[in-house]
């Protein structure tokens, strides 16, 4: 066998994002950039101006009479089913008919010759409401008697009541955790082009083309085979385009079919932020028992979430909050319950971490409680409570899955060392003791995150590969590209499988025509699932090629090798192109559909038991902050990160995910505040009022490393691990560091119980509160 | 002489004439919808995300100068005689990627790619202005650009490396400079421009005398300088503002003069244009100026507009009031000058008579013994609207406070002086106690509101603490402030 020469862009290499060159030139095409056919119309949503009401009358005649208006769509224009609930609960109408349940709820759509005309006309509706009382947050909604929006979950293990009662120390308290807007730079957009028969093609920006396809079919009352959904790329998703695009796809498709003309709908940023869901805010009640060394004996927590007016994905989101309420810690006795609370707000949805971050931040709050109660370094308490392994019996999660791949202790130990945690903590304690105006805080927080959709059936994927007879390769898979580099990674896998240069592979748009019944590109699963499916397709073609090659030269199949851009058949070394041409001439099928389903996983929700996760990803971050005790303003001085992505498919893309997730997670817990007024209006609804981190907010010193020694012990694609969501929770170290700086004003005698997001205001108020008590 | 009824500018390489523009046609819609130039993106349509960043080149005293702007809130008639440079115009030597683009690719500064063209344009402007920037200068240059994917580190690294990818002398806009300068000179109007339908009509006066005439004839007209606020009236609220009078091009309003006793800034001078003059005379405003919005908005917005707008949360009024600034209003039959605090009568109501326009702001030079500070409190440090803004000027003679001017934004319906706190200071001995007394007095001066930017409680507490901060800063206390770099 000849030694390999070089193949560009194979797995484990630092391949650049495949669209980078187009993106820096402004030539990468997003949905709004697609050339519009003559006759294209534009839709815009008309929304409610009250929060909770019965609709008594909707006079849309002024809308219809406005300049440029072609039509107005209401619920009566929906030929199929007026519902886009992603979980089939039939609780999310495209347009409601009799009631309004949140401020800014879409009630109708204007279709006009221009977007500007549609937008202006949408303001002209004359709607008569019978206004009803509203409840915006989970606490007041519970008091008002609003129902749970979907079934709650309970996870339980051990004898919680006895353990709590018998614990040496016990703390009961509450934590408020704010939600988060996705603030993807490209907002929602859908562009429907009608075809013959029932056909419609929808170009849009969704993470879940199959669901959009099924929803459009459902709303149009046509079979799914009439609907094609295409996604070339998204300008960011973060979970906000998992189910939320269904509305826009449905409106565009209904309009296009009704009028027989292409219809595009793109809300402006304010409508995007007010009419579509966000990360759930939570109110978490915890009851915690621990011993004198700070070891947790029992935990009982309730996670109440602001779900909004419909269920959307709130069931699985609140489930995942419970799945991560342990973070990296072993709870010998535990009872966790969710309260997916209906509220009169927009229906909250998926957001990177999918409820997990809210569970993790609550776990870290409990660690702080123990540390302040016992006068210990929180890191010491963390270490005392880490999961162990089968040998010490401290490896069972609240959902009865054994943690088999635990590397958190090593991650944390290495980071503690490389970040010089102990010496810096000591220096900060000494500096703070001088009582200056500026106080510092330091925290090192771990993350353990379960990988797999907890809806087991979602853990499947498909891919389609064509090798054309010139040797070029066409790759399609069910995942969507939203910036994370999924297409690049999957193409690397295919390049590696065929041993051809990355450039030979054309990555094409995601389309329901090529790969059916796909899952959302979500739950960090994109490369795990689609990479495996693409590899399966490549292997099918390779098997046929090997068989053909062996027969053609009369050698054993074991004497056929794919070498860089060549194939070795016995003594013959043939360029890949020539070999493919030969195979084509011999009538070898050069196309294959691949498939993958994640093994080992199962979940019994009723019993609260199973193995919902194939494996865990781990990481830790250490952040230092400075806080101005006069104003509550702060800066992140330094962050060190060590994160586990198994054997990285593409280290530089993975590092980009880790850095971006950290900053986004930090934003969630610091400056990103969703603020509703008493009337139920979201007042932070655009970047002028909703503040995501800027370049100047990132840590002054930012050291990010991947745990290069890590291999996934499960048979994942090339032993890599998922990277999308887990590093989001690394941002918690900033929150905890702020907490330490706040605690310094009372000499660390009390847990500051900082609420999230820790805006400068909340930081100052927490310090004021501590000083007043001291 | 008949008016000019078209807008003329250079769009990348092409001389472009628009005859059907409305007053409120945005540059972004013109690019994306009329011209199908889709490299420039819409992210927010309010000048906060930077996805629509383009460069505008214009002649100032005959010299061609490029600056970043937000195309989403910039109206087309304000661009007459300008060179509009979009991402489509960027090319490197021999048709390769432009140095900024190549650096962004090599440092992995693009993930989803939607913010990328805007970042490229901002980094390009930075490279032209400052080929070897520091990290802080990069951060300042991209304050007006949001990225939700990368966490910014790779973008900052790319920005620091741009100069290794090419030389400015060979760069496309430098190569074209003489040609573009000549072409723009030929495009400068020789008379008033009027364009647009009656319900969305634009008037671009030829000079200040013409402006006064326009306002005398149409006192209800909306005056637009930088359009950083009025742009949102249109892009967000779809408010009718016709007729619109554009003044950003008027050279006579762009004068900055420093005399023995005052710095006078024309109403058309942008934040960016005023920056070196302001900080030279008032070094305490250096950090503060960099915290006004983002770079694109600082390139568009004017101090005159910030004052004329009368917002209670404008950044400049509190510091101008504290410095004892005066505003000069002009109309066809003359001028009048008043202390700037007297201009702000009530929420949404300024002392502007029919036909008046703000002509200039005069800031007296600091007196001997004058100690100045300016503070801005916001949820996010940069590119945010203040929850509390504060200007303090205290004059100390022989250890005694002889004069005090304390003004706040975000604490009342207008930018307002803190009379009780000032009274507590004047006559007091310079020391901690005087400022404790002033802090306590603030509760008599202000009853702030709660909104999404801050609660009343926080505003009150922070305002009081800023009195303490002023003393600590003036007293050079150590470890009293967050590092700014």
mmCIF file of N, CA, C and O in Angstrom, chain B residues 333-384:
data_model
loop_
_atom_site.group_PDB
_atom_site.id
_atom_site.type_symbol
_atom_site.label_atom_id
_atom_site.label_comp_id
_atom_site.label_asym_id
_atom_site.label_seq_id
_atom_site.Cartn_x
_atom_site.Cartn_y
_atom_site.Cartn_z
ATOM 1 N N UNK B 333 -34.845 85.991 10.320
ATOM 2 C CA UNK B 333 -34.690 87.390 10.716
ATOM 3 C C UNK B 333 -33.747 87.581 11.906
ATOM 4 O O UNK B 333 -33.805 88.580 12.600
ATOM 5 N N UNK B 334 -32.902 86.610 12.179
ATOM 6 C CA UNK B 334 -31.905 86.863 13.216
ATOM 7 C C UNK B 334 -31.583 85.671 14.096
ATOM 8 O O UNK B 334 -32.024 84.546 13.826
ATOM 9 N N UNK B 335 -30.823 85.945 15.145
ATOM 10 C CA UNK B 335 -30.335 84.902 16.044
ATOM 11 C C UNK B 335 -30.697 85.259 17.474
ATOM 12 O O UNK B 335 -30.874 86.428 17.814
ATOM 13 N N UNK B 336 -30.757 84.247 18.324
ATOM 14 C CA UNK B 336 -30.804 84.495 19.767
ATOM 15 C C UNK B 336 -30.026 83.388 20.443
ATOM 16 O O UNK B 336 -29.913 82.277 19.922
ATOM 17 N N UNK B 337 -29.487 83.715 21.614
ATOM 18 C CA UNK B 337 -28.645 82.764 22.343
ATOM 19 C C UNK B 337 -29.188 82.621 23.749
ATOM 20 O O UNK B 337 -29.571 83.625 24.374
ATOM 21 N N UNK B 338 -29.267 81.387 24.237
ATOM 22 C CA UNK B 338 -29.747 81.188 25.596
ATOM 23 C C UNK B 338 -28.963 80.062 26.268
ATOM 24 O O UNK B 338 -28.415 79.195 25.583
ATOM 25 N N UNK B 339 -28.904 80.101 27.600
ATOM 26 C CA UNK B 339 -28.258 78.990 28.314
ATOM 27 C C UNK B 339 -28.959 77.686 27.930
ATOM 28 O O UNK B 339 -30.191 77.653 27.820
ATOM 29 N N UNK B 340 -28.176 76.652 27.742
ATOM 30 C CA UNK B 340 -28.732 75.449 27.136
ATOM 31 C C UNK B 340 -29.820 74.829 28.011
ATOM 32 O O UNK B 340 -30.790 74.266 27.501
ATOM 33 N N UNK B 341 -29.710 74.978 29.327
ATOM 34 C CA UNK B 341 -30.739 74.356 30.183
ATOM 35 C C UNK B 341 -32.094 75.035 30.009
ATOM 36 O O UNK B 341 -33.124 74.437 30.266
ATOM 37 N N UNK B 342 -32.047 76.295 29.583
ATOM 38 C CA UNK B 342 -33.320 76.992 29.394
ATOM 39 C C UNK B 342 -34.015 76.582 28.096
ATOM 40 O O UNK B 342 -35.198 76.855 27.894
ATOM 41 N N UNK B 343 -33.261 75.918 27.244
ATOM 42 C CA UNK B 343 -33.834 75.454 25.966
ATOM 43 C C UNK B 343 -34.807 74.299 26.203
ATOM 44 O O UNK B 343 -35.772 74.120 25.478
ATOM 45 N N UNK B 344 -34.538 73.520 27.264
ATOM 46 C CA UNK B 344 -35.362 72.330 27.538
ATOM 47 C C UNK B 344 -36.500 72.719 28.470
ATOM 48 O O UNK B 344 -36.315 72.859 29.678
ATOM 49 N N UNK B 345 -37.684 72.898 27.888
ATOM 50 C CA UNK B 345 -38.800 73.409 28.679
ATOM 51 C C UNK B 345 -39.540 72.277 29.378
ATOM 52 O O UNK B 345 -39.768 72.314 30.582
ATOM 53 N N UNK B 346 -39.885 71.270 28.619
ATOM 54 C CA UNK B 346 -40.607 70.144 29.206
ATOM 55 C C UNK B 346 -40.407 68.957 28.280
ATOM 56 O O UNK B 346 -39.820 69.101 27.207
ATOM 57 N N UNK B 347 -40.954 67.812 28.675
ATOM 58 C CA UNK B 347 -40.786 66.630 27.845
ATOM 59 C C UNK B 347 -41.316 66.905 26.436
ATOM 60 O O UNK B 347 -42.479 67.289 26.265
ATOM 61 N N UNK B 348 -40.472 66.746 25.431
ATOM 62 C CA UNK B 348 -40.885 66.955 24.052
ATOM 63 C C UNK B 348 -41.106 68.412 23.676
ATOM 64 O O UNK B 348 -41.587 68.712 22.589
ATOM 65 N N UNK B 349 -40.770 69.334 24.565
ATOM 66 C CA UNK B 349 -41.013 70.750 24.284
ATOM 67 C C UNK B 349 -39.725 71.539 24.524
ATOM 68 O O UNK B 349 -39.212 71.601 25.635
ATOM 69 N N UNK B 350 -39.231 72.136 23.425
ATOM 70 C CA UNK B 350 -38.034 72.946 23.530
ATOM 71 C C UNK B 350 -38.384 74.396 23.178
ATOM 72 O O UNK B 350 -39.404 74.662 22.551
ATOM 73 N N UNK B 351 -37.503 75.267 23.560
ATOM 74 C CA UNK B 351 -37.718 76.694 23.278
ATOM 75 C C UNK B 351 -37.288 76.984 21.841
ATOM 76 O O UNK B 351 -36.300 77.653 21.588
ATOM 77 N N UNK B 352 -38.029 76.441 20.908
ATOM 78 C CA UNK B 352 -37.713 76.641 19.504
ATOM 79 C C UNK B 352 -38.941 77.259 18.845
ATOM 80 O O UNK B 352 -39.986 76.625 18.770
ATOM 81 N N UNK B 353 -38.793 78.479 18.411
ATOM 82 C CA UNK B 353 -39.923 79.166 17.787
ATOM 83 C C UNK B 353 -40.051 78.737 16.325
ATOM 84 O O UNK B 353 -39.125 78.155 15.760
ATOM 85 N N UNK B 354 -41.197 79.055 15.753
ATOM 86 C CA UNK B 354 -41.406 78.724 14.344
ATOM 87 C C UNK B 354 -40.278 79.305 13.508
ATOM 88 O O UNK B 354 -39.937 80.487 13.638
ATOM 89 N N UNK B 355 -39.684 78.469 12.671
ATOM 90 C CA UNK B 355 -38.612 78.939 11.793
ATOM 91 C C UNK B 355 -37.225 78.850 12.399
ATOM 92 O O UNK B 355 -36.229 79.022 11.714
ATOM 93 N N UNK B 356 -37.156 78.595 13.697
ATOM 94 C CA UNK B 356 -35.856 78.471 14.369
ATOM 95 C C UNK B 356 -35.139 77.191 13.967
ATOM 96 O O UNK B 356 -35.773 76.137 13.813
ATOM 97 N N UNK B 357 -33.851 77.294 13.877
ATOM 98 C CA UNK B 357 -33.035 76.074 13.871
ATOM 99 C C UNK B 357 -31.828 76.297 14.766
ATOM 100 O O UNK B 357 -31.407 77.437 14.980
ATOM 101 N N UNK B 358 -31.323 75.208 15.314
ATOM 102 C CA UNK B 358 -30.139 75.307 16.169
ATOM 103 C C UNK B 358 -28.950 75.581 15.252
ATOM 104 O O UNK B 358 -28.716 74.841 14.290
ATOM 105 N N UNK B 359 -28.224 76.648 15.550
ATOM 106 C CA UNK B 359 -27.101 77.019 14.688
ATOM 107 C C UNK B 359 -25.772 76.578 15.283
ATOM 108 O O UNK B 359 -24.900 76.083 14.560
ATOM 109 N N UNK B 360 -25.619 76.750 16.577
ATOM 110 C CA UNK B 360 -24.340 76.379 17.183
ATOM 111 C C UNK B 360 -24.474 76.229 18.693
ATOM 112 O O UNK B 360 -25.453 76.675 19.296
ATOM 113 N N UNK B 361 -23.461 75.616 19.260
ATOM 114 C CA UNK B 361 -23.367 75.424 20.710
ATOM 115 C C UNK B 361 -22.043 76.057 21.143
ATOM 116 O O UNK B 361 -21.002 75.770 20.555
ATOM 117 N N UNK B 362 -22.116 76.876 22.137
ATOM 118 C CA UNK B 362 -20.899 77.527 22.630
ATOM 119 C C UNK B 362 -20.614 77.029 24.043
ATOM 120 O O UNK B 362 -21.465 77.116 24.921
ATOM 121 N N UNK B 363 -19.411 76.488 24.213
ATOM 122 C CA UNK B 363 -19.034 75.959 25.531
ATOM 123 C C UNK B 363 -17.883 76.795 26.066
ATOM 124 O O UNK B 363 -16.799 76.829 25.462
ATOM 125 N N UNK B 364 -18.097 77.500 27.189
ATOM 126 C CA UNK B 364 -16.992 78.304 27.725
ATOM 127 C C UNK B 364 -15.818 77.422 28.151
ATOM 128 O O UNK B 364 -16.025 76.308 28.637
ATOM 129 N N UNK B 365 -14.628 77.905 27.959
ATOM 130 C CA UNK B 365 -13.450 77.164 28.423
ATOM 131 C C UNK B 365 -13.463 77.062 29.944
ATOM 132 O O UNK B 365 -14.012 77.931 30.622
ATOM 133 N N UNK B 366 -12.855 76.045 30.477
ATOM 134 C CA UNK B 366 -12.839 75.901 31.941
ATOM 135 C C UNK B 366 -12.152 77.085 32.602
ATOM 136 O O UNK B 366 -11.167 77.602 32.083
ATOM 137 N N UNK B 367 -12.721 77.476 33.738
ATOM 138 C CA UNK B 367 -12.093 78.545 34.511
ATOM 139 C C UNK B 367 -11.012 77.951 35.407
ATOM 140 O O UNK B 367 -10.966 76.732 35.603
ATOM 141 N N UNK B 368 -10.215 78.822 35.986
ATOM 142 C CA UNK B 368 -9.234 78.334 36.936
ATOM 143 C C UNK B 368 -9.961 77.700 38.124
ATOM 144 O O UNK B 368 -10.961 78.243 38.590
ATOM 145 N N UNK B 369 -9.510 76.560 38.558
ATOM 146 C CA UNK B 369 -10.127 75.912 39.711
ATOM 147 C C UNK B 369 -11.366 75.093 39.366
ATOM 148 O O UNK B 369 -12.003 74.522 40.245
ATOM 149 N N UNK B 370 -11.719 75.029 38.082
ATOM 150 C CA UNK B 370 -12.910 74.269 37.693
ATOM 151 C C UNK B 370 -12.571 72.787 37.572
ATOM 152 O O UNK B 370 -11.598 72.414 36.920
ATOM 153 N N UNK B 371 -13.359 71.965 38.203
ATOM 154 C CA UNK B 371 -13.154 70.512 38.139
ATOM 155 C C UNK B 371 -14.385 69.901 37.485
ATOM 156 O O UNK B 371 -15.503 70.121 37.929
ATOM 157 N N UNK B 372 -14.139 69.136 36.429
ATOM 158 C CA UNK B 372 -15.252 68.612 35.621
ATOM 159 C C UNK B 372 -15.264 67.093 35.586
ATOM 160 O O UNK B 372 -14.205 66.455 35.610
ATOM 161 N N UNK B 373 -16.446 66.573 35.503
ATOM 162 C CA UNK B 373 -16.574 65.133 35.274
ATOM 163 C C UNK B 373 -17.848 64.871 34.492
ATOM 164 O O UNK B 373 -18.781 65.691 34.507
ATOM 165 N N UNK B 374 -17.850 63.737 33.797
ATOM 166 C CA UNK B 374 -19.036 63.306 33.062
ATOM 167 C C UNK B 374 -19.187 61.806 33.274
ATOM 168 O O UNK B 374 -18.210 61.064 33.150
ATOM 169 N N UNK B 375 -20.378 61.391 33.610
ATOM 170 C CA UNK B 375 -20.611 59.971 33.877
ATOM 171 C C UNK B 375 -21.821 59.493 33.099
ATOM 172 O O UNK B 375 -22.818 60.217 32.963
ATOM 173 N N UNK B 376 -21.707 58.264 32.629
ATOM 174 C CA UNK B 376 -22.838 57.658 31.939
ATOM 175 C C UNK B 376 -23.057 56.272 32.532
ATOM 176 O O UNK B 376 -22.123 55.476 32.622
ATOM 177 N N UNK B 377 -24.279 56.021 32.927
ATOM 178 C CA UNK B 377 -24.639 54.714 33.470
ATOM 179 C C UNK B 377 -25.590 54.050 32.479
ATOM 180 O O UNK B 377 -26.586 54.647 32.071
ATOM 181 N N UNK B 378 -25.258 52.837 32.082
ATOM 182 C CA UNK B 378 -26.121 52.123 31.140
ATOM 183 C C UNK B 378 -26.034 50.635 31.424
ATOM 184 O O UNK B 378 -25.116 50.174 32.103
ATOM 185 N N UNK B 379 -26.997 49.906 30.901
ATOM 186 C CA UNK B 379 -27.050 48.474 31.171
ATOM 187 C C UNK B 379 -25.821 47.802 30.587
ATOM 188 O O UNK B 379 -25.197 46.966 31.208
ATOM 189 N N UNK B 380 -25.522 48.181 29.344
ATOM 190 C CA UNK B 380 -24.300 47.688 28.707
ATOM 191 C C UNK B 380 -23.359 48.871 28.576
ATOM 192 O O UNK B 380 -23.811 49.969 28.262
ATOM 193 N N UNK B 381 -22.089 48.634 28.769
ATOM 194 C CA UNK B 381 -21.150 49.755 28.803
ATOM 195 C C UNK B 381 -21.198 50.583 27.512
ATOM 196 O O UNK B 381 -21.342 51.799 27.552
ATOM 197 N N UNK B 382 -21.063 49.908 26.370
ATOM 198 C CA UNK B 382 -20.964 50.640 25.107
ATOM 199 C C UNK B 382 -22.253 50.544 24.312
ATOM 200 O O UNK B 382 -23.031 49.621 24.463
ATOM 201 N N UNK B 383 -22.416 51.469 23.413
ATOM 202 C CA UNK B 383 -23.553 51.513 22.508
ATOM 203 C C UNK B 383 -24.865 51.206 23.223
ATOM 204 O O UNK B 383 -25.590 50.279 22.887
ATOM 205 N N UNK B 384 -25.103 51.981 24.252
ATOM 206 C CA UNK B 384 -26.372 51.852 24.970
ATOM 207 C C UNK B 384 -26.857 53.264 25.288
ATOM 208 O O UNK B 384 -26.074 54.210 25.296
#
